[in-house]
């Protein structure tokens, strides 16, 4: 026989929490890579993000490290409003993982509200994550309904708008877990499949894939779809094999044992369970060990091996994480009674039944007292109703006498009220009509402004594209036309032989200088390396061409896509060219650092110099054609430009561009 009730309770008690922070499968490697980034020459904003990721990684593992990296990230953020808002989210993660749920709730709310003022897709994704974590706090407070409503009404729409497909998969995974916990297994399977499909297509982290595979396998098994479950479990095992001591093996062993139990292959099921229990004890994962013990209990009941089942239950009752809950003790006592009854020991079965009844009576005593109090209130109310009925009978005659007198007053009052209501409704109608007219006018003005902005953007786009075409044409004319003519003149003069007075040699030398200057101008207008070798090499050549004995330039590039659209490459090149030109010409700097990196559709540019700096508040008053071109190109790519400088302190230019997605 299958012990359905205890097993179900175990699953409810020990089911993976959808808000738990998933540790990286290879934690040392992940942590070391972020640590190297912090030790490198990246900008403070990049280092701040890396520190926050490390704080999130160590939340729930090492409180001291979480706090250290969180403070370091805030310090590196400086006055960056976006990163300071993000810090609230990472602080909330640490508070939630250490059980400070009220503090975590407030932190997630602040992060979600703060992200509303930033319009980028990344901000919408971050707001979705903050709302998701706020919902997890509600779930931990046993408010499952609010968590589900947040997921469906706010978090999932925001994730879809931001284009964050992996996080959208995590939301579907969470919905699947909710449906599984409420025994709606078909829906759990449906959302589990959607989550796994997104994880696989967008190459989610292996630990996220593992969580999706295990949840989907359990949904299959709860519907007796053993073959489909085996396929998913084999995928999980292929990821786990290089990490034999990973805690993620615990979820695999639990699902694997569940698979063999569904096929009545109890020996294989117990083998997986014992491997999992041993690993859980080595890793001190008490809750997951208890989950595996519960599965072992179910196997023993199916085998009718009641002595072994009692050993498991005695062990579970000795564990505070299990025995601290009255409902857990009640179920275990009932299971003990069933085990002894199965052995034919009715005396001990009766003893355990009494313990169950005693615990049950204590557990439900408060509810019983409330029920008795409610019955007493109903009884007293019934007696009062009888007394009231007598009084009402005595008063009925008086009421009939007064009714005719009141009827006239009621009719007059009703007429007055009707006129008053009609007047009020007319006033409200005309006010709403005026308000609607004003709102329509506001909407019209807003649409007009949006059309003007769109027209300006198209004009700027056309101007930039035309400028690039003209640069290319002039560069070709100079190189192929005038350059060819000068080269021909040089060859003709060289064939004349040396002149007696040396004047001819001087003319040839000046022709060489003119050809070099002509080629430099042509390369500057449209560098060949940009057309032939791509953006990274073109930017490297640009930096090297501007190095002088007085000025050193350090160029760093990370993850730039060589297949980027040529028009976008040209715009990025011009932006860096203008910013670097300003630093070389005006800053008087001894060292300039240029850093370019790409993360998906986000392209980051940072130019730092140790020059004389300036007052940024005066920038708008003295803005030249170069700065106007920079702003136009940044706006063309929906980007953001941030300039940080002060006299004598150097200048930092941070540019964030949002590239069109394919």
XYZ file of C-alpha atoms in Angstrom:
662
model
C 0.000 0.000 0.000
C 1.187 3.560 -0.664
C 1.327 5.990 2.201
C -0.104 8.912 0.223
C -0.684 11.426 3.021
C 2.813 11.349 4.626
C 4.508 11.442 1.247
C 2.437 14.407 0.120
C 3.272 16.268 3.334
C 6.952 15.581 2.857
C 6.847 16.969 -0.639
C 4.994 20.084 0.546
C 7.441 20.596 3.420
C 10.577 20.033 1.405
C 9.690 21.227 -2.109
C 12.301 23.548 -3.562
C 11.509 27.186 -2.797
C 11.210 29.060 -6.093
C 12.962 32.080 -4.608
C 16.041 30.266 -3.344
C 19.303 31.642 -4.718
C 20.785 29.080 -7.090
C 24.510 28.752 -6.410
C 26.709 28.571 -9.525
C 27.428 24.943 -10.370
C 31.154 25.749 -10.471
C 31.227 28.318 -7.646
C 35.062 28.746 -7.384
C 35.451 29.386 -11.114
C 32.529 31.835 -11.232
C 33.761 33.717 -8.155
C 37.360 33.855 -9.457
C 36.275 35.293 -12.824
C 34.400 38.145 -11.133
C 37.324 38.656 -8.730
C 39.752 39.063 -11.641
C 37.449 41.660 -13.148
C 37.556 43.608 -9.864
C 41.369 43.494 -9.875
C 41.627 44.605 -13.502
C 41.482 48.019 -15.149
C 37.740 48.085 -15.835
C 35.730 51.231 -15.062
C 34.201 51.741 -11.628
C 30.686 51.086 -12.964
C 31.738 47.704 -14.378
C 33.492 46.827 -11.110
C 30.410 47.914 -9.147
C 28.234 45.478 -11.111
C 30.770 42.680 -10.535
C 30.770 43.392 -6.775
C 26.972 43.235 -6.650
C 26.989 39.875 -8.483
C 29.490 38.524 -5.954
C 27.291 39.793 -3.100
C 24.321 37.950 -4.621
C 26.414 34.789 -5.061
C 27.514 34.678 -1.403
C 24.089 35.572 0.073
C 22.977 32.641 2.176
C 26.469 31.064 2.015
C 28.777 33.569 3.723
C 27.109 36.596 5.331
C 30.424 38.417 5.839
C 31.411 38.129 2.175
C 27.942 39.222 1.089
C 28.216 42.383 3.201
C 31.776 43.143 2.065
C 30.973 42.912 -1.649
C 27.712 44.849 -1.212
C 29.517 47.771 0.478
C 32.280 47.665 -2.156
C 29.701 47.791 -4.956
C 27.973 50.818 -3.382
C 31.304 52.616 -2.994
C 32.277 51.960 -6.627
C 28.824 53.123 -7.804
C 29.622 56.649 -6.622
C 26.755 58.926 -7.630
C 25.366 56.557 -10.280
C 21.625 56.572 -9.480
C 20.914 53.391 -11.407
C 23.548 51.340 -9.576
C 22.579 52.779 -6.179
C 18.982 51.718 -6.835
C 20.192 48.256 -7.869
C 22.058 48.018 -4.551
C 18.683 47.946 -2.744
C 17.838 44.712 -4.589
C 21.129 43.023 -3.684
C 20.733 44.101 -0.053
C 17.244 42.549 -0.058
C 18.663 39.227 -1.298
C 20.960 39.029 1.729
C 18.155 40.004 4.118
C 15.814 37.390 2.652
C 18.421 34.623 2.823
C 19.059 35.360 6.509
C 15.356 35.399 7.431
C 14.899 39.183 7.820
C 11.769 39.143 5.717
C 10.336 42.566 6.674
C 13.637 44.289 5.822
C 13.896 42.334 2.560
C 10.321 43.286 1.646
C 11.113 47.002 2.097
C 14.383 46.737 0.105
C 12.704 45.010 -2.860
C 9.904 47.611 -2.861
C 12.459 50.457 -2.923
C 14.368 48.811 -5.787
C 11.200 48.188 -7.828
C 9.880 51.728 -7.316
C 13.277 53.311 -7.980
C 13.743 51.490 -11.297
C 10.577 53.100 -12.695
C 12.428 56.361 -13.408
C 14.930 54.609 -15.711
C 13.540 53.897 -19.176
C 16.035 51.323 -20.471
C 15.079 47.676 -21.012
C 17.678 46.645 -18.440
C 15.844 48.738 -15.834
C 12.538 47.007 -16.664
C 14.270 43.640 -16.283
C 15.710 44.702 -12.937
C 12.309 45.952 -11.763
C 10.792 42.588 -12.701
C 13.447 40.801 -10.615
C 12.792 43.058 -7.617
C 9.022 42.437 -7.823
C 9.668 38.699 -8.219
C 11.793 38.669 -5.050
C 9.157 40.737 -3.237
C 6.653 38.021 -4.208
C 8.999 35.337 -2.872
C 8.979 37.123 0.493
C 5.166 36.969 0.433
C 5.417 33.255 -0.359
C 7.730 32.751 2.611
C 5.113 34.563 4.696
C 2.604 31.926 3.506
C 0.877 34.340 1.120
C 0.987 32.131 -1.974
C -1.884 33.983 -3.664
C -0.104 37.359 -3.753
C 3.056 35.732 -5.158
C 1.043 34.137 -7.977
C -0.815 37.397 -8.764
C 2.478 39.338 -8.866
C 3.956 36.791 -11.279
C 1.053 36.827 -13.725
C 0.030 40.508 -13.565
C 3.351 42.362 -13.232
C 6.538 40.286 -13.317
C 5.932 38.235 -16.477
C 4.723 41.258 -18.572
C 7.820 43.242 -17.482
C 10.118 40.313 -18.323
C 8.528 40.076 -21.793
C 8.929 43.838 -22.381
C 12.595 43.766 -21.333
C 13.452 40.844 -23.627
C 15.087 38.971 -20.724
C 14.212 35.462 -21.955
C 16.135 33.536 -19.279
C 14.403 35.422 -16.470
C 11.063 34.896 -18.233
C 11.845 31.170 -18.131
C 12.492 31.469 -14.397
C 9.032 33.031 -13.975
C 7.406 30.142 -15.866
C 9.404 27.733 -13.690
C 8.035 29.455 -10.569
C 4.455 29.207 -11.858
C 4.993 25.518 -12.546
C 6.147 24.992 -8.941
C 3.040 26.791 -7.654
C 0.775 24.520 -9.712
C 2.694 21.421 -8.604
C 2.308 22.358 -4.935
C -1.447 22.735 -5.489
C -1.611 19.342 -7.273
C -2.400 20.822 -10.699
C 0.183 18.628 -12.389
C -0.864 19.190 -16.024
C -0.363 22.939 -15.643
C 2.897 22.324 -13.783
C 4.095 20.301 -16.783
C 2.937 23.008 -19.219
C 4.870 25.824 -17.524
C 7.848 23.562 -16.834
C 8.143 22.824 -20.553
C 7.971 26.537 -21.421
C 10.683 27.302 -18.857
C 13.043 24.548 -20.031
C 12.545 25.539 -23.688
C 13.624 29.137 -22.907
C 16.554 27.960 -20.757
C 17.844 25.685 -23.529
C 17.311 28.145 -26.374
C 19.003 31.075 -24.622
C 21.777 29.025 -22.957
C 20.829 29.678 -19.345
C 23.277 28.904 -16.538
C 23.609 25.133 -15.908
C 22.185 25.417 -12.388
C 19.035 27.051 -13.812
C 18.713 24.278 -16.383
C 19.091 21.647 -13.647
C 16.315 23.194 -11.553
C 14.048 23.229 -14.617
C 14.840 19.607 -15.534
C 14.191 18.319 -12.002
C 10.893 20.177 -11.641
C 9.704 19.003 -15.066
C 10.683 15.397 -14.275
C 8.634 15.477 -11.054
C 5.630 16.917 -12.934
C 5.890 14.031 -15.418
C 6.183 11.429 -12.662
C 3.182 12.796 -10.780
C 1.200 12.078 -13.975
C 2.736 8.596 -14.494
C 4.741 9.762 -17.554
C 7.823 7.727 -16.674
C 9.421 7.670 -20.144
C 9.307 11.462 -20.536
C 10.699 11.859 -17.000
C 13.634 9.539 -17.796
C 14.589 11.637 -20.836
C 14.694 14.828 -18.773
C 16.607 13.165 -15.929
C 19.254 11.913 -18.368
C 19.761 15.506 -19.578
C 20.272 16.619 -15.974
C 22.764 13.801 -15.346
C 24.851 14.803 -18.379
C 25.314 18.260 -16.834
C 26.064 16.920 -13.344
C 28.634 14.219 -14.178
C 31.700 16.545 -13.975
C 30.554 17.664 -10.469
C 30.027 14.436 -8.434
C 29.930 16.268 -5.090
C 27.593 19.080 -6.144
C 24.532 19.748 -3.976
C 22.476 19.704 -7.208
C 22.917 15.920 -7.203
C 20.519 15.860 -4.214
C 17.604 17.012 -6.376
C 18.661 14.541 -9.065
C 18.748 11.610 -6.614
C 15.303 12.578 -5.275
C 13.763 12.700 -8.772
C 15.636 9.536 -9.850
C 14.305 7.636 -6.813
C 10.801 8.893 -7.528
C 11.167 7.540 -11.092
C 12.157 4.033 -9.960
C 9.438 3.989 -7.274
C 6.827 4.751 -9.939
C 8.039 1.626 -11.800
C 8.033 -0.480 -8.582
C 11.804 -0.926 -8.984
C 12.451 -0.423 -5.307
C 16.072 -1.626 -5.171
C 17.178 1.000 -7.709
C 15.081 3.609 -5.893
C 16.738 2.829 -2.531
C 20.174 2.941 -4.189
C 19.588 6.491 -5.439
C 18.094 7.533 -2.089
C 21.072 6.209 -0.093
C 23.539 8.009 -2.377
C 21.578 11.217 -1.898
C 21.337 10.840 1.909
C 25.096 10.280 2.192
C 25.852 13.358 0.068
C 23.267 15.476 1.969
C 24.899 14.556 5.281
C 28.339 15.452 3.909
C 27.012 18.829 2.709
C 24.898 19.398 5.894
C 21.744 19.841 3.788
C 19.232 18.743 6.472
C 16.014 19.666 4.628
C 17.006 17.824 1.457
C 18.132 14.818 3.500
C 14.684 14.714 5.138
C 13.060 14.828 1.719
C 15.076 11.749 0.700
C 14.219 10.034 4.011
C 10.561 10.614 3.214
C 10.986 8.930 -0.164
C 12.692 5.982 1.540
C 9.706 5.768 3.908
C 7.359 5.592 0.923
C 9.427 2.766 -0.641
C 9.353 0.739 2.582
C 5.579 1.123 2.875
C 5.200 -0.032 -0.722
C 7.387 -3.060 0.105
C 5.440 -3.616 3.347
C 8.813 -3.518 5.120
C 7.335 -1.967 8.261
C 10.347 -2.432 10.612
C 12.539 -0.437 8.185
C 9.791 2.157 7.819
C 9.704 2.582 11.613
C 13.497 3.076 11.678
C 13.157 5.908 9.164
C 10.327 7.556 11.123
C 12.237 7.323 14.416
C 15.173 9.042 12.722
C 12.946 11.785 11.319
C 11.355 12.415 14.702
C 14.860 12.892 16.128
C 15.533 15.752 13.674
C 14.465 19.234 14.969
C 13.910 20.460 11.408
C 11.123 17.862 11.139
C 9.793 17.345 14.659
C 9.453 21.067 15.426
C 6.215 21.188 13.408
C 3.056 19.756 15.016
C 1.582 18.738 11.656
C 4.731 16.739 10.852
C 4.555 14.927 14.191
C 0.860 14.131 13.667
C 1.488 12.568 10.263
C 4.479 10.596 11.556
C 2.472 9.280 14.539
C -0.315 8.152 12.193
C 2.254 6.480 9.898
C 3.752 4.693 12.935
C 0.295 3.376 13.844
C -0.173 2.108 10.285
C 3.263 0.432 10.332
C 2.551 -1.435 13.591
C -0.902 -2.377 12.317
C 0.717 -3.747 9.182
C 2.919 -5.963 11.386
C -0.105 -7.134 13.369
C 1.079 -5.424 16.563
C -2.254 -3.792 17.398
C -1.195 -2.825 20.932
C 1.611 -0.558 19.659
C -0.599 0.628 16.813
C -3.150 1.718 19.428
C -0.435 3.529 21.447
C 0.728 5.512 18.423
C -2.859 6.217 17.478
C -3.380 7.713 20.952
C -0.294 9.904 20.498
C -1.682 11.030 17.178
C -5.078 11.790 18.740
C -3.485 13.677 21.638
C -1.397 15.821 19.292
C -4.359 16.315 16.985
C -6.603 17.349 19.896
C -4.030 19.874 21.078
C -3.484 21.148 17.538
C -7.163 21.680 16.877
C -8.140 22.805 20.397
C -7.935 26.471 19.494
C -10.147 25.927 16.469
C -12.633 23.969 18.607
C -12.813 26.767 21.171
C -13.520 29.247 18.406
C -16.299 26.999 17.054
C -17.901 26.706 20.543
C -17.720 30.467 21.010
C -19.391 30.954 17.630
C -22.202 28.531 18.618
C -22.760 30.410 21.879
C -23.033 33.701 20.016
C -25.634 32.161 17.676
C -27.664 30.855 20.664
C -27.653 34.232 22.418
C -28.597 35.919 19.167
C -31.584 33.575 18.735
C -32.949 34.424 22.233
C -32.558 38.106 21.534
C -34.421 37.675 18.270
C -37.392 36.122 20.121
C -37.576 39.089 22.508
C -37.331 41.472 19.606
C -40.190 39.677 17.835
C -42.483 40.293 20.859
C -41.580 43.972 20.965
C -42.077 44.262 17.231
C -45.605 42.827 17.517
C -46.471 45.479 20.135
C -45.043 48.238 18.020
C -46.659 47.088 14.791
C -49.925 48.869 15.453
C -48.125 52.127 16.228
C -46.158 51.750 13.024
C -49.322 51.314 10.931
C -50.780 54.496 12.408
C -47.679 56.506 11.666
C -47.152 55.000 8.208
C -49.772 57.104 6.381
C -48.375 60.317 7.847
C -44.876 59.399 6.826
C -45.903 58.321 3.332
C -46.595 61.872 2.231
C -43.291 63.055 3.681
C -41.506 60.239 1.906
C -43.043 61.150 -1.453
C -42.086 64.798 -1.027
C -38.580 63.835 0.063
C -38.231 61.425 -2.836
C -39.203 64.112 -5.314
C -36.693 66.535 -3.795
C -33.954 63.922 -3.797
C -34.711 63.004 -7.419
C -34.344 66.645 -8.508
C -31.133 66.970 -6.498
C -29.643 63.791 -7.977
C -30.577 64.899 -11.495
C -28.858 68.248 -10.949
C -25.732 66.606 -9.541
C -25.574 64.142 -12.441
C -25.848 66.971 -14.970
C -23.040 68.871 -13.235
C -20.848 65.745 -13.170
C -21.630 65.077 -16.841
C -20.558 68.549 -17.989
C -17.454 68.499 -15.791
C -16.406 65.122 -17.164
C -17.019 66.374 -20.677
C -14.732 69.385 -20.066
C -12.135 67.130 -18.429
C -12.296 64.745 -21.397
C -11.783 67.630 -23.809
C -8.739 68.821 -21.845
C -7.344 65.294 -21.754
C -7.819 64.916 -25.502
C -5.955 68.175 -26.028
C -3.123 66.952 -23.786
C -2.976 63.658 -25.687
C -2.894 65.533 -28.994
C 0.003 67.717 -27.803
C 1.841 64.629 -26.555
C 1.400 62.878 -29.903
C 2.598 66.023 -31.669
C 5.742 66.126 -29.499
C 6.386 62.435 -30.149
C 6.040 62.975 -33.909
C 8.450 65.937 -33.725
C 10.965 63.844 -31.765
C 10.619 60.979 -34.251
C 11.105 63.393 -37.145
C 14.213 64.868 -35.486
C 15.610 61.368 -34.949
C 15.000 60.419 -38.582
C 16.616 63.688 -39.692
C 19.660 62.984 -37.507
C 19.822 59.425 -38.813
C 19.684 60.592 -42.419
C 22.286 63.275 -41.720
C 24.685 60.771 -40.089
C 24.235 58.249 -42.894
C 24.757 60.951 -45.499
C 27.835 62.182 -43.666
C 29.343 58.659 -43.679
C 28.606 58.218 -47.399
C 30.194 61.605 -48.138
C 33.256 60.741 -46.023
C 33.655 57.473 -47.952
C 33.271 59.231 -51.320
C 35.756 62.010 -50.478
C 38.236 59.474 -49.034
C 38.079 57.421 -52.228
C 38.397 60.527 -54.446
C 41.408 61.728 -52.463
C 43.068 58.314 -52.412
C 42.242 57.113 -55.917
C 42.076 60.452 -57.770
C 44.358 63.099 -56.295
C 46.587 60.471 -54.682
C 47.072 58.731 -58.011
C 47.870 62.003 -59.769
C 50.502 62.987 -57.188
C 52.030 59.505 -57.336
C 52.237 59.783 -61.151
C 53.909 63.209 -60.949
C 56.446 61.796 -58.476
C 57.285 58.901 -60.812
C 57.729 61.259 -63.813
C 59.989 63.595 -61.842
C 62.040 60.688 -60.504
C 62.710 59.547 -64.095
C 64.264 62.954 -64.981
C 67.404 62.082 -63.038
C 69.054 64.166 -60.310
C 69.123 67.932 -60.849
C 72.329 69.869 -60.685
C 71.165 72.297 -58.025
C 69.113 69.713 -55.987
C 65.799 71.553 -56.477
C 64.202 68.544 -58.137
C 65.042 66.344 -55.143
C 63.356 68.842 -52.849
C 60.233 68.837 -55.002
C 60.099 65.006 -54.885
C 60.542 65.044 -51.111
C 57.667 67.532 -50.715
C 55.546 65.327 -52.990
C 56.285 62.362 -50.655
C 55.182 64.435 -47.675
C 52.023 65.519 -49.510
C 51.176 61.897 -50.392
C 51.637 60.811 -46.757
C 49.424 63.638 -45.496
C 46.825 62.819 -48.184
C 46.751 59.154 -47.133
C 46.446 60.166 -43.445
C 43.464 62.397 -44.217
C 41.815 59.633 -46.301
C 42.337 57.030 -43.547
C 40.919 59.448 -40.958
C 37.802 60.025 -43.057
C 37.166 56.303 -43.633
C 39.792 53.955 -42.101
C 40.553 50.885 -44.206
C 40.861 48.733 -41.061
C 37.201 49.451 -40.226
C 36.084 48.243 -43.657
C 38.427 45.222 -43.820
C 39.180 44.101 -40.249
C 36.215 45.319 -38.214
C 35.529 47.679 -35.315
C 38.005 46.272 -32.748
C 41.057 46.576 -35.036
C 39.939 49.999 -36.326
C 39.673 51.352 -32.755
C 43.069 49.838 -31.891
C 44.649 51.519 -34.965
C 42.970 54.818 -34.024
C 44.427 54.722 -30.497
C 47.914 53.794 -31.746
C 47.854 56.612 -34.324
C 47.254 59.207 -31.575
C 50.019 58.002 -29.200
C 52.825 60.549 -28.750
C 55.847 60.760 -26.432
C 53.745 63.047 -24.219
C 50.515 61.009 -24.279
C 50.099 57.263 -23.626
C 46.836 55.588 -24.676
C 45.703 52.250 -23.198
C 43.039 50.497 -25.298
C 40.951 47.560 -23.941
C 38.191 45.699 -25.771
C 35.868 42.900 -24.523
C 33.365 40.765 -26.409
C 32.737 43.016 -29.455
C 30.653 41.188 -32.078
C 32.614 41.119 -35.392
C 29.352 40.580 -37.294
C 27.832 43.898 -36.169
C 26.046 45.981 -38.820
C 28.677 48.137 -40.673
C 26.608 51.316 -40.237
C 26.515 50.797 -36.460
C 30.274 50.044 -36.424
C 30.899 53.328 -38.225
C 28.787 55.291 -35.722
C 30.582 53.707 -32.736
C 33.951 54.414 -34.371
C 33.018 58.098 -34.885
C 31.855 58.419 -31.267
C 35.165 57.044 -29.917
C 37.104 59.120 -32.450
C 35.410 62.376 -31.351
C 35.741 61.633 -27.602
C 39.404 60.583 -27.943
C 40.149 63.599 -30.137
C 38.725 65.926 -27.447
C 40.870 64.218 -24.794
C 44.064 64.512 -26.886
C 43.497 68.114 -28.026
C 42.048 69.771 -24.935
C 42.857 67.737 -21.802
C 46.666 67.916 -21.757
C 46.612 64.346 -20.436
C 49.648 62.108 -19.890
C 47.595 58.900 -19.908
C 44.264 58.045 -21.546
C 42.345 54.778 -21.022
C 39.824 53.678 -23.687
C 37.597 50.686 -22.877
C 34.905 49.164 -25.134
C 32.774 46.139 -24.249
C 29.629 44.467 -25.549
C 27.073 42.419 -23.614
C 24.340 41.244 -25.976
C 22.616 44.351 -27.348
C 24.338 46.713 -24.867
C 27.595 48.407 -25.938
C 29.608 50.302 -23.289
C 32.302 52.938 -23.963
C 34.501 54.446 -21.237
C 37.240 57.055 -21.868
C 39.221 58.242 -18.827
C 42.103 60.759 -18.818
C 44.277 62.372 -16.140
C 44.200 65.768 -17.810
C 43.247 69.204 -16.551
C 39.496 68.515 -16.495
C 36.724 71.126 -16.676
C 33.414 72.180 -15.149
C 30.654 70.042 -16.756
C 28.016 72.695 -15.930
C 29.663 74.956 -18.543
C 29.563 72.252 -21.231
C 26.191 73.252 -22.712
C 27.249 76.906 -23.021
C 30.405 76.091 -24.999
C 29.349 72.962 -26.862
C 31.101 72.663 -30.235
C 30.348 70.702 -33.367
C 32.277 67.663 -32.028
C 30.135 67.320 -28.898
C 26.973 67.884 -30.962
C 28.026 65.026 -33.277
C 28.670 62.774 -30.273
C 25.221 63.492 -28.802
C 23.514 62.962 -32.178
C 25.187 59.585 -32.657
C 24.433 58.493 -29.079
C 20.770 59.500 -29.513
C 20.681 57.620 -32.849
C 21.586 54.417 -30.958
C 19.105 55.144 -28.101
C 22.059 55.586 -25.761
C 23.015 57.544 -22.675
C 25.993 59.905 -22.278
C 27.501 60.693 -18.867
C 30.484 63.059 -18.418
C 32.175 63.313 -15.011
C 34.906 65.915 -14.573
C 36.193 68.737 -12.388
C 39.112 71.167 -12.829
C 42.429 69.449 -12.132
C 40.830 66.002 -11.593
C 40.713 64.559 -15.120
C 37.633 63.495 -17.075
C 35.586 60.281 -17.330
C 33.163 59.817 -20.239
C 30.740 56.861 -19.923
C 28.502 55.991 -22.887
C 25.886 53.222 -22.903
C 24.465 52.292 -26.336
C 21.508 50.002 -27.042
C 22.077 48.216 -30.347
C 19.120 47.067 -32.472
C 18.293 43.408 -31.868
C 18.069 41.014 -34.781
